[in-house]
Short mmCIF file of C-alpha atoms in Angstrom, two decimals:
data_model
loop_
_atom_site.label_atom_id
_atom_site.label_comp_id
_atom_site.label_asym_id
_atom_site.label_seq_id
_atom_site.Cartn_x
_atom_site.Cartn_y
_atom_site.Cartn_z
CA MET A 11 59.39 -117.20 53.23
CA MET A 12 59.26 -115.82 49.72
CA GLU A 13 56.65 -113.17 49.09
CA THR A 14 54.51 -113.69 46.07
CA VAL A 15 54.22 -110.59 43.94
CA GLN A 16 51.16 -110.13 41.87
CA GLN A 17 52.12 -109.39 38.30
CA VAL A 18 50.06 -106.69 36.69
CA THR A 19 50.74 -106.29 33.01
CA PRO A 20 49.90 -102.78 31.95
CA SER A 21 47.87 -102.46 28.79
CA TYR A 22 49.07 -99.82 26.37
CA ALA A 23 46.25 -100.29 23.91
CA ALA A 24 44.04 -97.24 23.46
CA PRO A 25 40.82 -97.68 25.42
CA LEU A 26 37.71 -98.19 23.35
CA PRO A 27 35.85 -94.94 22.67
CA GLU A 28 33.30 -94.36 25.37
CA TRP A 29 30.60 -93.74 22.85
CA LEU A 30 30.71 -97.37 21.74
CA SER A 31 29.17 -98.40 25.02
CA ALA A 32 27.36 -95.26 26.10
CA GLU A 33 23.62 -95.27 26.15
CA HIS A 34 21.76 -93.38 23.46
CA ASP A 35 20.94 -90.15 25.19
CA MET A 36 19.01 -87.24 23.89
CA GLY A 37 20.80 -84.32 25.41
CA THR A 38 18.33 -82.05 23.90
CA THR A 39 16.43 -78.83 23.73
CA LEU A 40 12.65 -78.93 23.86
CA VAL A 41 10.38 -75.90 23.99
CA ALA A 42 6.64 -75.51 23.83
CA ALA A 43 4.41 -72.43 24.03
CA GLU A 44 0.69 -71.81 24.06
CA PHE A 45 -1.02 -69.17 21.97
CA PRO A 46 -4.72 -68.41 21.65
CA GLY A 47 -5.89 -71.11 19.26
CA GLY A 48 -3.30 -73.80 19.86
CA VAL A 49 0.25 -74.67 20.78
CA VAL A 50 3.64 -74.62 19.07
CA ILE A 51 6.26 -77.16 20.07
CA GLY A 52 9.87 -77.25 18.96
CA ALA A 53 12.98 -79.36 19.43
CA ASP A 54 16.52 -79.74 18.15
CA SER A 55 17.58 -82.83 16.19
CA ARG A 56 20.72 -84.21 17.82
CA THR A 57 20.93 -87.69 19.36
CA SER A 58 24.25 -88.40 21.03
CA THR A 59 25.96 -91.51 22.36
CA GLY A 60 28.47 -89.99 24.74
CA THR A 61 30.26 -87.41 22.60
CA TYR A 62 29.45 -88.96 19.23
CA VAL A 63 26.46 -87.64 17.31
CA ALA A 64 24.54 -90.79 16.51
CA ASN A 65 21.79 -89.06 14.58
CA ARG A 66 22.08 -85.42 13.49
CA VAL A 67 18.60 -85.18 12.01
CA SER A 68 16.48 -87.07 14.50
CA ASN A 69 12.84 -86.24 15.03
CA LYS A 70 12.08 -85.68 18.68
CA ILE A 71 8.53 -84.55 18.06
CA THR A 72 6.52 -87.71 18.14
CA ARG A 73 2.90 -88.23 17.21
CA ILE A 74 0.76 -89.75 19.93
CA THR A 75 -2.63 -89.02 18.43
CA ASP A 76 -3.67 -86.83 15.51
CA SER A 77 -3.98 -83.85 17.80
CA VAL A 78 -1.48 -84.60 20.58
CA TYR A 79 2.26 -84.70 20.05
CA CYS A 80 5.09 -85.13 22.50
CA CYS A 81 8.70 -83.99 22.72
CA ARG A 82 11.12 -86.50 24.20
CA SER A 83 14.31 -86.01 26.20
CA GLY A 84 16.48 -88.38 28.19
CA SER A 85 17.06 -91.96 27.17
CA ALA A 86 16.06 -92.49 23.54
CA ALA A 87 15.07 -96.10 24.23
CA ASP A 88 12.93 -95.29 27.26
CA THR A 89 11.06 -92.44 25.60
CA GLN A 90 10.46 -94.30 22.36
CA ALA A 91 9.01 -97.22 24.29
CA LEU A 92 6.83 -94.92 26.39
CA ALA A 93 5.57 -93.04 23.33
CA ASP A 94 4.72 -96.30 21.56
CA ILE A 95 2.79 -97.62 24.54
CA VAL A 96 0.87 -94.38 25.16
CA SER A 97 0.08 -94.06 21.46
CA TYR A 98 -1.34 -97.57 21.42
CA ARG A 99 -3.41 -97.04 24.55
CA MET A 100 -4.77 -93.75 23.27
CA ALA A 101 -5.71 -95.31 19.93
CA MET A 102 -7.77 -97.88 21.84
CA HIS A 103 -9.22 -95.13 24.00
CA GLU A 104 -10.30 -93.14 20.96
CA ILE A 105 -11.99 -96.18 19.45
CA GLU A 106 -13.84 -96.83 22.67
CA MET A 107 -14.82 -93.19 23.25
CA GLY A 108 -15.61 -92.38 19.64
CA ARG A 109 -13.85 -89.04 19.82
CA PRO A 110 -10.29 -87.65 19.97
CA ALA A 111 -8.47 -88.12 23.26
CA ALA A 112 -8.13 -85.11 25.54
CA VAL A 113 -4.60 -83.77 25.92
CA ARG A 114 -4.78 -84.24 29.67
CA THR A 115 -5.72 -87.89 29.21
CA VAL A 116 -2.63 -88.50 27.10
CA ALA A 117 -0.46 -86.65 29.59
CA ASN A 118 -1.92 -88.59 32.50
CA THR A 119 -1.26 -91.89 30.72
CA PHE A 120 2.37 -90.86 30.35
CA ARG A 121 2.45 -89.83 33.97
CA GLU A 122 1.13 -93.17 35.27
CA MET A 123 4.04 -95.00 33.69
CA CYS A 124 6.68 -92.37 34.35
CA TYR A 125 5.79 -92.32 38.03
CA GLN A 126 5.40 -96.07 38.52
CA TYR A 127 8.75 -96.81 36.93
CA ARG A 128 10.46 -93.64 38.06
CA ASP A 129 13.50 -95.51 39.39
CA ASP A 130 14.08 -97.34 36.13
CA LEU A 131 13.27 -94.74 33.51
CA MET A 132 15.18 -91.69 32.39
CA ALA A 133 12.52 -89.76 30.54
CA GLY A 134 11.57 -86.10 30.41
CA ILE A 135 8.55 -85.46 28.26
CA LEU A 136 6.61 -82.45 27.03
CA CYS A 137 3.12 -83.48 25.98
CA ALA A 138 1.24 -80.87 23.97
CA GLY A 139 -1.81 -80.75 21.78
CA TYR A 140 -5.23 -79.38 21.11
CA ASP A 141 -8.67 -80.57 22.13
CA ARG A 142 -12.08 -79.02 21.79
CA THR A 143 -12.75 -78.72 25.52
CA HIS A 144 -9.72 -76.79 26.68
CA GLY A 145 -8.00 -75.67 23.51
CA GLY A 146 -4.22 -75.79 23.30
CA GLN A 147 -2.50 -77.29 26.33
CA ILE A 148 1.04 -78.21 27.30
CA TYR A 149 1.86 -80.68 30.06
CA SER A 150 5.36 -80.99 31.42
CA LEU A 151 6.41 -84.42 32.72
CA PRO A 152 9.93 -84.13 34.09
CA ILE A 153 12.04 -86.97 35.45
CA GLY A 154 10.40 -88.28 38.60
CA GLY A 155 6.90 -88.60 37.23
CA MET A 156 5.04 -85.45 38.12
CA MET A 157 2.76 -83.68 35.68
CA VAL A 158 2.04 -79.99 35.51
CA ARG A 159 0.34 -77.80 32.95
CA GLN A 160 2.28 -74.76 31.76
CA LYS A 161 1.83 -72.01 29.19
CA VAL A 162 5.51 -72.13 28.30
CA ALA A 163 7.49 -75.27 28.97
CA SER A 164 10.99 -76.41 28.21
CA GLY A 165 13.03 -79.52 28.75
CA GLY A 166 16.31 -81.24 28.03
CA SER A 167 19.84 -80.15 28.75
CA GLY A 168 19.70 -77.15 26.42
CA SER A 169 16.70 -75.67 28.16
CA THR A 170 18.83 -74.39 31.04
CA TYR A 171 20.49 -71.87 28.72
CA ILE A 172 17.28 -70.28 27.56
CA TYR A 173 15.21 -69.90 30.73
CA GLY A 174 16.05 -66.21 30.70
CA TYR A 175 15.10 -65.82 27.04
CA LEU A 176 11.81 -67.67 27.49
CA ASP A 177 10.86 -65.81 30.67
CA SER A 178 11.47 -62.38 29.20
CA ASN A 179 10.12 -62.80 25.66
CA TYR A 180 6.92 -64.78 25.99
CA LYS A 181 3.59 -63.05 25.52
CA PRO A 182 0.31 -64.90 26.00
CA ASP A 183 -1.28 -63.20 22.98
CA PHE A 184 1.18 -64.25 20.28
CA THR A 185 -0.17 -65.09 16.85
CA ALA A 186 0.75 -68.51 15.51
CA GLU A 187 3.61 -67.06 13.43
CA GLN A 188 4.97 -65.03 16.32
CA CYS A 189 4.85 -68.12 18.48
CA VAL A 190 6.76 -70.13 15.88
CA ASP A 191 9.37 -67.39 15.77
CA PHE A 192 9.62 -67.39 19.57
CA ILE A 193 10.17 -71.14 19.61
CA ARG A 194 12.61 -71.13 16.70
CA LYS A 195 14.80 -68.47 18.35
CA GLY A 196 14.70 -70.29 21.67
CA VAL A 197 15.80 -73.60 20.22
CA SER A 198 18.49 -71.85 18.14
CA LEU A 199 19.94 -70.05 21.16
CA ALA A 200 20.05 -73.29 23.11
CA ILE A 201 21.74 -75.12 20.23
CA HIS A 202 24.25 -72.29 20.11
CA ARG A 203 25.35 -72.92 23.70
CA ASP A 204 24.57 -76.55 24.47
CA GLY A 205 26.93 -79.20 23.14
CA SER A 206 24.30 -81.87 23.47
CA SER A 207 21.87 -80.00 21.23
CA GLY A 208 22.34 -79.35 17.56
CA GLY A 209 21.27 -79.97 14.00
CA VAL A 210 18.04 -78.47 12.80
CA CYS A 211 15.06 -76.97 14.59
CA ARG A 212 11.86 -78.95 14.12
CA VAL A 213 8.58 -77.31 14.96
CA ALA A 214 4.96 -78.45 15.04
CA ILE A 215 1.95 -76.15 15.19
CA ILE A 216 -1.14 -77.85 16.61
CA THR A 217 -4.51 -76.15 16.27
CA ALA A 218 -8.14 -77.04 15.69
CA ASN A 219 -7.30 -77.46 12.01
CA GLY A 220 -4.70 -80.12 12.65
CA VAL A 221 -0.92 -80.23 12.73
CA GLU A 222 1.59 -78.38 10.58
CA ARG A 223 5.23 -79.44 10.78
CA ARG A 224 8.18 -77.31 9.77
CA THR A 225 11.93 -77.72 9.82
CA PHE A 226 14.40 -74.84 10.05
CA THR A 227 17.88 -75.64 8.79
CA GLY A 228 21.19 -73.83 8.58
CA ASP A 229 20.58 -70.15 7.88
CA GLN A 230 16.99 -70.35 9.01
CA LEU A 231 18.16 -70.90 12.58
CA PHE A 232 18.70 -67.73 14.59
CA VAL A 233 22.37 -67.03 15.30
CA PRO A 234 23.27 -64.14 17.59
CA GLN A 235 25.84 -61.70 16.15
CA MET B 23 4.90 -156.82 32.00
CA MET B 24 1.32 -156.58 32.93
CA TRP B 25 -1.77 -157.06 30.94
CA LYS B 26 -4.68 -155.01 32.08
CA ILE B 27 -8.07 -155.77 30.58
CA PRO B 28 -10.71 -153.13 31.37
CA GLU B 29 -14.15 -154.15 32.63
CA GLY B 30 -17.18 -153.90 30.45
CA GLY B 31 -18.14 -155.37 27.13
CA HIS B 32 -16.36 -152.82 24.98
CA SER B 33 -13.57 -153.65 22.64
CA PRO B 34 -10.63 -154.36 24.84
CA LEU B 35 -7.85 -151.82 25.06
CA VAL B 36 -4.66 -153.29 26.22
CA PHE B 37 -2.31 -151.33 28.44
CA ILE B 38 1.20 -152.54 28.46
CA LYS B 39 3.70 -151.04 30.84
CA ILE B 40 7.10 -151.06 29.19
CA PRO B 41 10.25 -149.83 30.91
CA MET B 42 11.28 -146.50 29.38
CA PHE B 43 14.79 -147.41 28.42
CA LEU B 44 13.42 -149.93 25.97
CA CYS B 45 11.17 -147.58 24.04
CA CYS B 46 13.66 -144.85 23.09
CA GLY B 47 17.34 -145.10 22.48
CA HIS B 48 18.09 -141.54 23.59
CA LEU B 49 17.57 -140.46 27.19
CA ASP B 50 15.84 -137.11 27.00
CA PHE B 51 14.40 -135.84 30.27
CA LYS B 52 13.85 -132.21 29.32
CA HIS B 53 10.09 -132.52 29.37
CA LEU B 54 9.87 -134.20 32.78
CA THR B 55 8.77 -132.67 36.06
CA SER B 56 10.99 -131.83 38.99
CA THR B 57 11.06 -135.30 40.50
CA MET B 58 12.71 -136.55 37.36
CA ASP B 59 15.24 -133.76 37.06
CA LEU B 60 18.22 -135.74 38.19
CA MET B 61 17.46 -139.29 37.15
CA PRO B 62 20.28 -141.70 37.90
CA LEU B 63 21.58 -143.76 35.04
CA GLN B 64 21.71 -147.47 34.77
CA ALA B 65 24.66 -148.83 36.70
CA SER B 66 25.98 -150.64 33.65
CA GLN B 67 26.82 -147.46 31.75
CA PRO B 68 30.00 -145.45 32.41
CA PHE B 69 29.64 -142.35 34.55
CA ASP B 70 29.04 -139.28 32.40
CA PRO B 71 28.78 -136.08 34.43
CA SER B 72 27.14 -134.19 31.61
CA LYS B 73 24.08 -136.40 31.96
CA TYR B 74 23.62 -135.00 35.48
CA ARG B 75 22.95 -131.55 34.08
CA TYR B 76 20.05 -129.91 35.85
CA THR B 77 17.29 -129.61 33.33
CA GLY B 78 14.43 -128.64 35.61
CA PRO B 79 12.56 -125.39 35.77
CA ASN B 80 14.63 -122.25 35.99
CA VAL B 81 15.02 -121.17 39.60
CA GLN B 82 16.44 -117.77 40.58
CA PRO B 83 18.51 -117.44 43.70
CA ARG B 84 16.52 -116.01 46.61
CA GLN B 85 16.15 -112.32 45.91
CA LEU B 86 17.19 -109.76 48.46
CA PRO B 87 14.64 -107.19 49.55
CA ASN B 88 14.45 -104.13 47.36
CA THR B 89 16.88 -101.62 48.80
CA ARG B 90 15.84 -98.74 46.60
CA SER B 91 15.45 -95.43 48.39
CA GLN B 92 14.81 -92.93 45.68
CA ALA B 93 16.06 -89.40 45.59
CA PRO B 94 13.52 -86.59 45.34
CA ILE B 95 13.48 -84.81 41.98
CA THR B 96 11.11 -81.87 41.87
CA THR B 97 10.69 -80.62 45.41
CA GLY B 98 8.71 -78.14 47.40
CA THR B 99 10.13 -76.30 50.39
CA SER B 100 8.58 -75.27 53.71
CA VAL B 101 4.96 -75.54 54.75
CA ILE B 102 3.93 -73.47 57.78
CA GLY B 103 0.88 -74.25 59.87
CA LEU B 104 -0.57 -72.71 63.01
CA GLN B 105 -3.70 -72.91 65.12
CA PHE B 106 -5.84 -69.92 65.95
CA ASP B 107 -9.01 -69.37 67.92
CA GLY B 108 -11.53 -71.56 66.12
CA GLY B 109 -9.42 -73.02 63.31
CA VAL B 110 -6.10 -73.66 61.62
CA MET B 111 -4.15 -71.91 58.91
CA ILE B 112 -1.52 -73.40 56.58
CA ALA B 113 0.72 -71.59 54.09
CA ALA B 114 3.11 -72.79 51.38
CA ASP B 115 4.80 -71.15 48.44
CA LYS B 116 4.12 -72.13 44.85
CA LEU B 117 7.52 -73.37 43.72
CA GLY B 118 8.70 -76.75 42.48
CA SER B 119 12.50 -76.77 42.57
CA TYR B 120 14.44 -79.05 40.27
CA GLY B 121 17.61 -79.21 42.30
CA SER B 122 18.68 -75.61 42.51
CA LEU B 123 16.66 -74.58 39.45
CA ALA B 124 13.40 -72.79 40.29
CA ARG B 125 11.60 -74.71 37.62
CA TYR B 126 7.84 -74.75 38.24
CA GLN B 127 6.64 -71.47 39.66
CA ASN B 128 2.91 -71.95 39.75
CA ILE B 129 2.26 -75.23 41.50
CA GLY B 130 0.00 -75.55 44.52
CA ARG B 131 1.30 -77.53 47.47
CA LEU B 132 -1.78 -77.09 49.62
CA MET B 133 -4.73 -79.39 49.29
CA ARG B 134 -8.33 -79.30 50.42
CA VAL B 135 -9.03 -82.91 51.34
CA ASN B 136 -12.70 -82.51 52.28
CA ASP B 137 -14.79 -79.97 54.19
CA HIS B 138 -12.90 -80.78 57.39
CA VAL B 139 -9.26 -81.27 56.47
CA ILE B 140 -6.55 -79.30 54.70
CA LEU B 141 -2.98 -80.34 54.17
CA GLY B 142 0.30 -79.09 52.81
CA CYS B 143 3.22 -81.06 51.43
CA THR B 144 7.00 -80.57 51.44
CA GLY B 145 9.33 -82.73 49.40
CA ASP B 146 8.95 -84.64 46.17
CA TYR B 147 6.08 -83.25 44.13
CA ALA B 148 5.46 -86.43 42.12
CA ASP B 149 4.95 -88.35 45.37
CA PHE B 150 2.58 -85.61 46.54
CA GLN B 151 0.56 -85.89 43.32
CA PHE B 152 0.45 -89.66 43.78
CA LEU B 153 -0.90 -89.43 47.33
CA ARG B 154 -3.22 -86.58 46.39
CA ASP B 155 -4.94 -88.78 43.81
CA ILE B 156 -5.26 -91.59 46.34
CA ILE B 157 -6.69 -89.26 49.00
CA ASP B 158 -9.15 -87.77 46.47
CA GLN B 159 -10.33 -91.26 45.61
CA LYS B 160 -10.65 -92.08 49.31
CA MET B 161 -12.91 -89.08 49.75
CA ILE B 162 -15.04 -90.12 46.79
CA ASP B 163 -15.39 -93.63 48.22
CA GLU B 164 -16.36 -92.14 51.57
CA GLU B 165 -19.00 -89.98 49.99
CA CYS B 166 -20.40 -93.00 48.18
CA LEU B 167 -20.54 -94.98 51.43
CA ASP B 168 -22.84 -92.24 52.68
CA ASP B 169 -22.80 -93.46 56.26
CA GLY B 170 -22.51 -90.06 57.90
CA ILE B 171 -18.90 -90.65 58.92
CA VAL B 172 -16.41 -88.14 57.56
CA THR B 173 -12.66 -88.28 57.74
CA ARG B 174 -11.40 -85.59 60.08
CA ALA B 175 -7.86 -84.32 60.49
CA PRO B 176 -6.72 -86.75 63.25
CA ALA B 177 -7.93 -89.72 61.19
CA LEU B 178 -6.20 -88.60 58.01
CA HIS B 179 -3.07 -87.83 59.98
CA CYS B 180 -3.11 -91.33 61.43
CA TRP B 181 -3.68 -92.93 58.03
CA LEU B 182 -0.87 -90.92 56.44
CA THR B 183 1.46 -91.96 59.24
CA ARG B 184 0.76 -95.62 58.61
CA VAL B 185 1.18 -95.27 54.85
CA LEU B 186 4.47 -93.39 55.11
CA TYR B 187 5.87 -95.67 57.79
CA ASN B 188 5.00 -98.73 55.76
CA ARG B 189 6.76 -97.36 52.69
CA ARG B 190 9.81 -96.44 54.81
CA SER B 191 9.91 -99.97 56.19
CA ARG B 192 10.11 -101.32 52.66
CA PHE B 193 13.02 -98.99 51.86
CA ASP B 194 10.88 -97.25 49.27
CA PRO B 195 9.78 -94.03 50.95
CA LEU B 196 7.40 -91.42 49.68
CA TRP B 197 9.82 -88.55 50.00
CA THR B 198 7.33 -86.12 51.45
CA THR B 199 6.51 -84.35 54.68
CA PHE B 200 2.90 -83.50 55.40
CA VAL B 201 1.26 -80.87 57.58
CA VAL B 202 -2.34 -81.88 58.23
CA GLY B 203 -4.80 -79.38 59.69
CA GLY B 204 -8.42 -79.36 60.77
CA LEU B 205 -10.74 -79.64 63.73
CA ASP B 206 -10.78 -82.79 65.81
CA ASP B 207 -13.91 -84.65 66.91
CA ASP B 208 -14.41 -82.23 69.80
CA GLY B 209 -14.21 -79.23 67.50
CA LYS B 210 -10.80 -78.14 68.74
CA PRO B 211 -8.09 -77.12 66.26
CA PHE B 212 -5.74 -79.94 65.24
CA LEU B 213 -2.37 -79.75 63.48
CA GLY B 214 -0.27 -82.82 62.71
CA PHE B 215 3.10 -83.54 61.15
CA VAL B 216 4.18 -86.69 59.28
CA ASP B 217 7.51 -87.10 57.53
CA LYS B 218 8.94 -89.65 55.10
CA LEU B 219 10.08 -91.90 57.96
CA GLY B 220 6.63 -91.99 59.47
CA THR B 221 7.62 -89.75 62.38
CA ALA B 222 4.40 -88.09 63.51
CA TYR B 223 3.38 -85.61 66.15
CA THR B 224 0.84 -82.89 66.82
CA ALA B 225 1.50 -79.36 68.02
CA PRO B 226 -0.05 -75.88 68.00
CA GLN B 227 2.44 -74.84 65.32
CA ILE B 228 3.93 -77.15 62.71
CA VAL B 229 6.52 -76.22 60.11
CA SER B 230 8.08 -78.64 57.64
CA GLY B 231 11.21 -78.17 55.58
CA MET B 232 13.84 -75.54 56.19
CA GLY B 233 11.19 -73.24 57.60
CA GLY B 234 11.19 -75.53 60.60
CA HIS B 235 14.38 -73.81 61.69
CA LEU B 236 13.40 -70.32 60.58
CA ALA B 237 9.73 -69.99 61.43
CA THR B 238 9.19 -72.26 64.44
CA PRO B 239 10.90 -69.91 66.92
CA LEU B 240 8.88 -66.96 65.60
CA LEU B 241 5.62 -68.86 65.94
CA ARG B 242 6.39 -70.18 69.41
CA GLU B 243 7.43 -66.76 70.68
CA LYS B 244 4.06 -65.31 69.75
CA MET B 245 1.94 -68.29 70.76
CA GLU B 246 3.38 -70.04 73.80
CA GLY B 247 1.77 -69.05 77.05
CA GLN B 248 -0.64 -66.69 75.27
CA PRO B 249 -4.35 -66.93 74.67
CA PRO B 250 -5.25 -68.29 71.25
CA LEU B 251 -4.60 -65.89 68.37
CA SER B 252 -7.42 -64.27 66.46
CA GLU B 253 -7.71 -65.08 62.78
CA GLU B 254 -6.25 -61.71 61.69
CA ALA B 255 -3.33 -61.97 64.09
CA ALA B 256 -2.66 -65.52 62.90
CA ARG B 257 -2.68 -64.47 59.25
CA GLU B 258 -0.29 -61.60 59.98
CA LEU B 259 2.07 -63.93 61.85
CA LEU B 260 1.94 -66.45 59.03
CA ILE B 261 2.81 -63.83 56.41
CA ARG B 262 5.70 -62.65 58.57
CA CYS B 263 7.02 -66.23 58.72
CA MET B 264 6.66 -66.64 54.95
CA THR B 265 8.66 -63.41 54.53
CA VAL B 266 11.46 -64.63 56.75
CA CYS B 267 11.54 -67.94 54.88
CA TYR B 268 11.74 -66.05 51.58
CA TYR B 269 14.68 -64.00 52.90
CA ARG B 270 16.63 -66.94 54.21
CA ASP B 271 15.71 -70.10 52.23
CA CYS B 272 17.44 -70.46 48.87
CA ARG B 273 14.67 -72.66 47.58
CA ALA B 274 11.81 -70.37 48.56
CA PHE B 275 9.69 -68.27 46.23
CA SER B 276 7.76 -65.07 46.65
CA LYS B 277 4.34 -66.29 45.46
CA PHE B 278 2.41 -68.32 48.02
CA GLN B 279 -0.97 -69.62 49.14
CA ILE B 280 -2.78 -69.63 52.49
CA ALA B 281 -5.48 -72.15 53.39
CA THR B 282 -7.75 -71.28 56.34
CA LEU B 283 -10.08 -73.79 57.96
CA LYS B 284 -12.78 -72.82 60.46
CA ALA B 285 -15.84 -74.71 61.63
CA GLY B 286 -17.85 -75.01 58.46
CA SER B 287 -15.63 -73.29 55.92
CA ILE B 288 -12.37 -73.63 54.06
CA LYS B 289 -10.80 -70.72 52.20
CA ILE B 290 -7.70 -70.98 50.01
CA GLU B 291 -6.15 -67.64 49.03
CA ASP B 292 -4.02 -68.07 45.96
CA ASP B 293 -2.34 -64.92 44.69
CA LEU B 294 -0.32 -63.74 47.66
CA GLU B 295 3.20 -62.47 47.25
CA VAL B 296 6.03 -61.66 49.64
CA LYS B 297 7.33 -58.15 49.00
CA GLY B 298 9.96 -57.95 51.70
CA ASP B 299 11.79 -55.03 53.17
CA TRP B 300 15.21 -54.49 51.62
CA GLU B 301 16.02 -51.13 53.22
CA VAL B 302 18.69 -52.81 55.28
CA ALA B 303 20.71 -53.05 52.05
CA HIS B 304 21.41 -49.31 52.28
CA PHE B 305 22.65 -49.36 55.88
CA SER B 306 25.99 -50.94 55.22
CA LYS B 307 29.02 -48.59 55.19
CA GLU B 308 30.63 -50.14 52.11
CA HIS B 309 27.62 -49.79 49.90
CA ALA B 310 25.79 -46.57 49.22
#
């Protein structure tokens, strides 16, 4: 009996680059720190699809309400959708309540969705802002859907490289400018070592007087000698 | 054809029943209900298989049960509980580990449920927060009922067992282990264990997590066959167990809490820290 041999024709064509099909991921560095009077949050600006830099000047600091902003890491699609939904719900909430939403309310709204859909989402979020009752607050919502308040918080792939820097250099009585400097250096050091982080350092300072946004480019980033 | 003239003296409306194939040249059944989904054609026309296309409502194949069993993300390690003369004591450190990263170093894993129950949680912290909110709401509802019945430790333990077992049976566990402590209806100390599978038992000493291997022998040695410990002796024993867990568990942390429940009072001490004795490091011949 003749054996049938399965013919396999090898393909010598170069495989398609993996970044054509890879999901938009924000390998990222996010940092946030509290100071008396408000919070400062900072992030890098690189969005990658696999190894390709899809957007080198993206803005990962997203407005939720006038006094609460969030930093997003993980899947760009997931976090954009979440931020849109929470922003909408908080706008309704503010209309109904007649006053700005509390930071914890915004964070809890994020948490409800992040926890309920924890198996489907890939989202790590830092939610930070200022309200009159409790001043500046930062809430960390890592993957998995828990929520915890912290004085200094970090997220994204680049954050692992700067845990030591953040732990040893933070002081609870920073002025706003010292806090901005602390955040800028942290993000710069992470960009220096993390391939998934890069571009510019964007920073937002949230206080009772509102939000001030700054961008540090090129030479303004801190580069160790 | 039928003529149907309605009763009454109104202007007559005439209903004529006309076979459908006479009123439209094109057979379009897309709008019809399920009984019409596969209407046979007139025998005089040639067989056209495309006309037998199913055009009814979209039906998915029967879906398999959800086989998701999530992995824990941010986790807490051991919780140690023991009974003493007149109450129970539970201790847990304040760390949320993100894999091997000691990420959240100031989170409480002990909970005061009401005046009669305390509990501690090992495992996924998001699942603990979820259940904590539900238990808090349960206690609010109970207070509003105002019927004089309060949830005591055995009741909460039983409820937790049912909840966790039900989630396990749906292949969607709450990845947590609970140590529930309080006084039972007779006023005697009660300690219960429930894990993510719904396995539950009660014992004079309960330890969840890796501490189960490290601390349980220490607790049993001091407690089995002895009269009940005093509160001070129990606290000392608990701190010794937390120290051993800090020495030997990679995911342990030096800062911890102790919750003590006696008839009529609950106390949660928050700022305790394991110092540890590292003198043994100098004993080795190779190292000075």
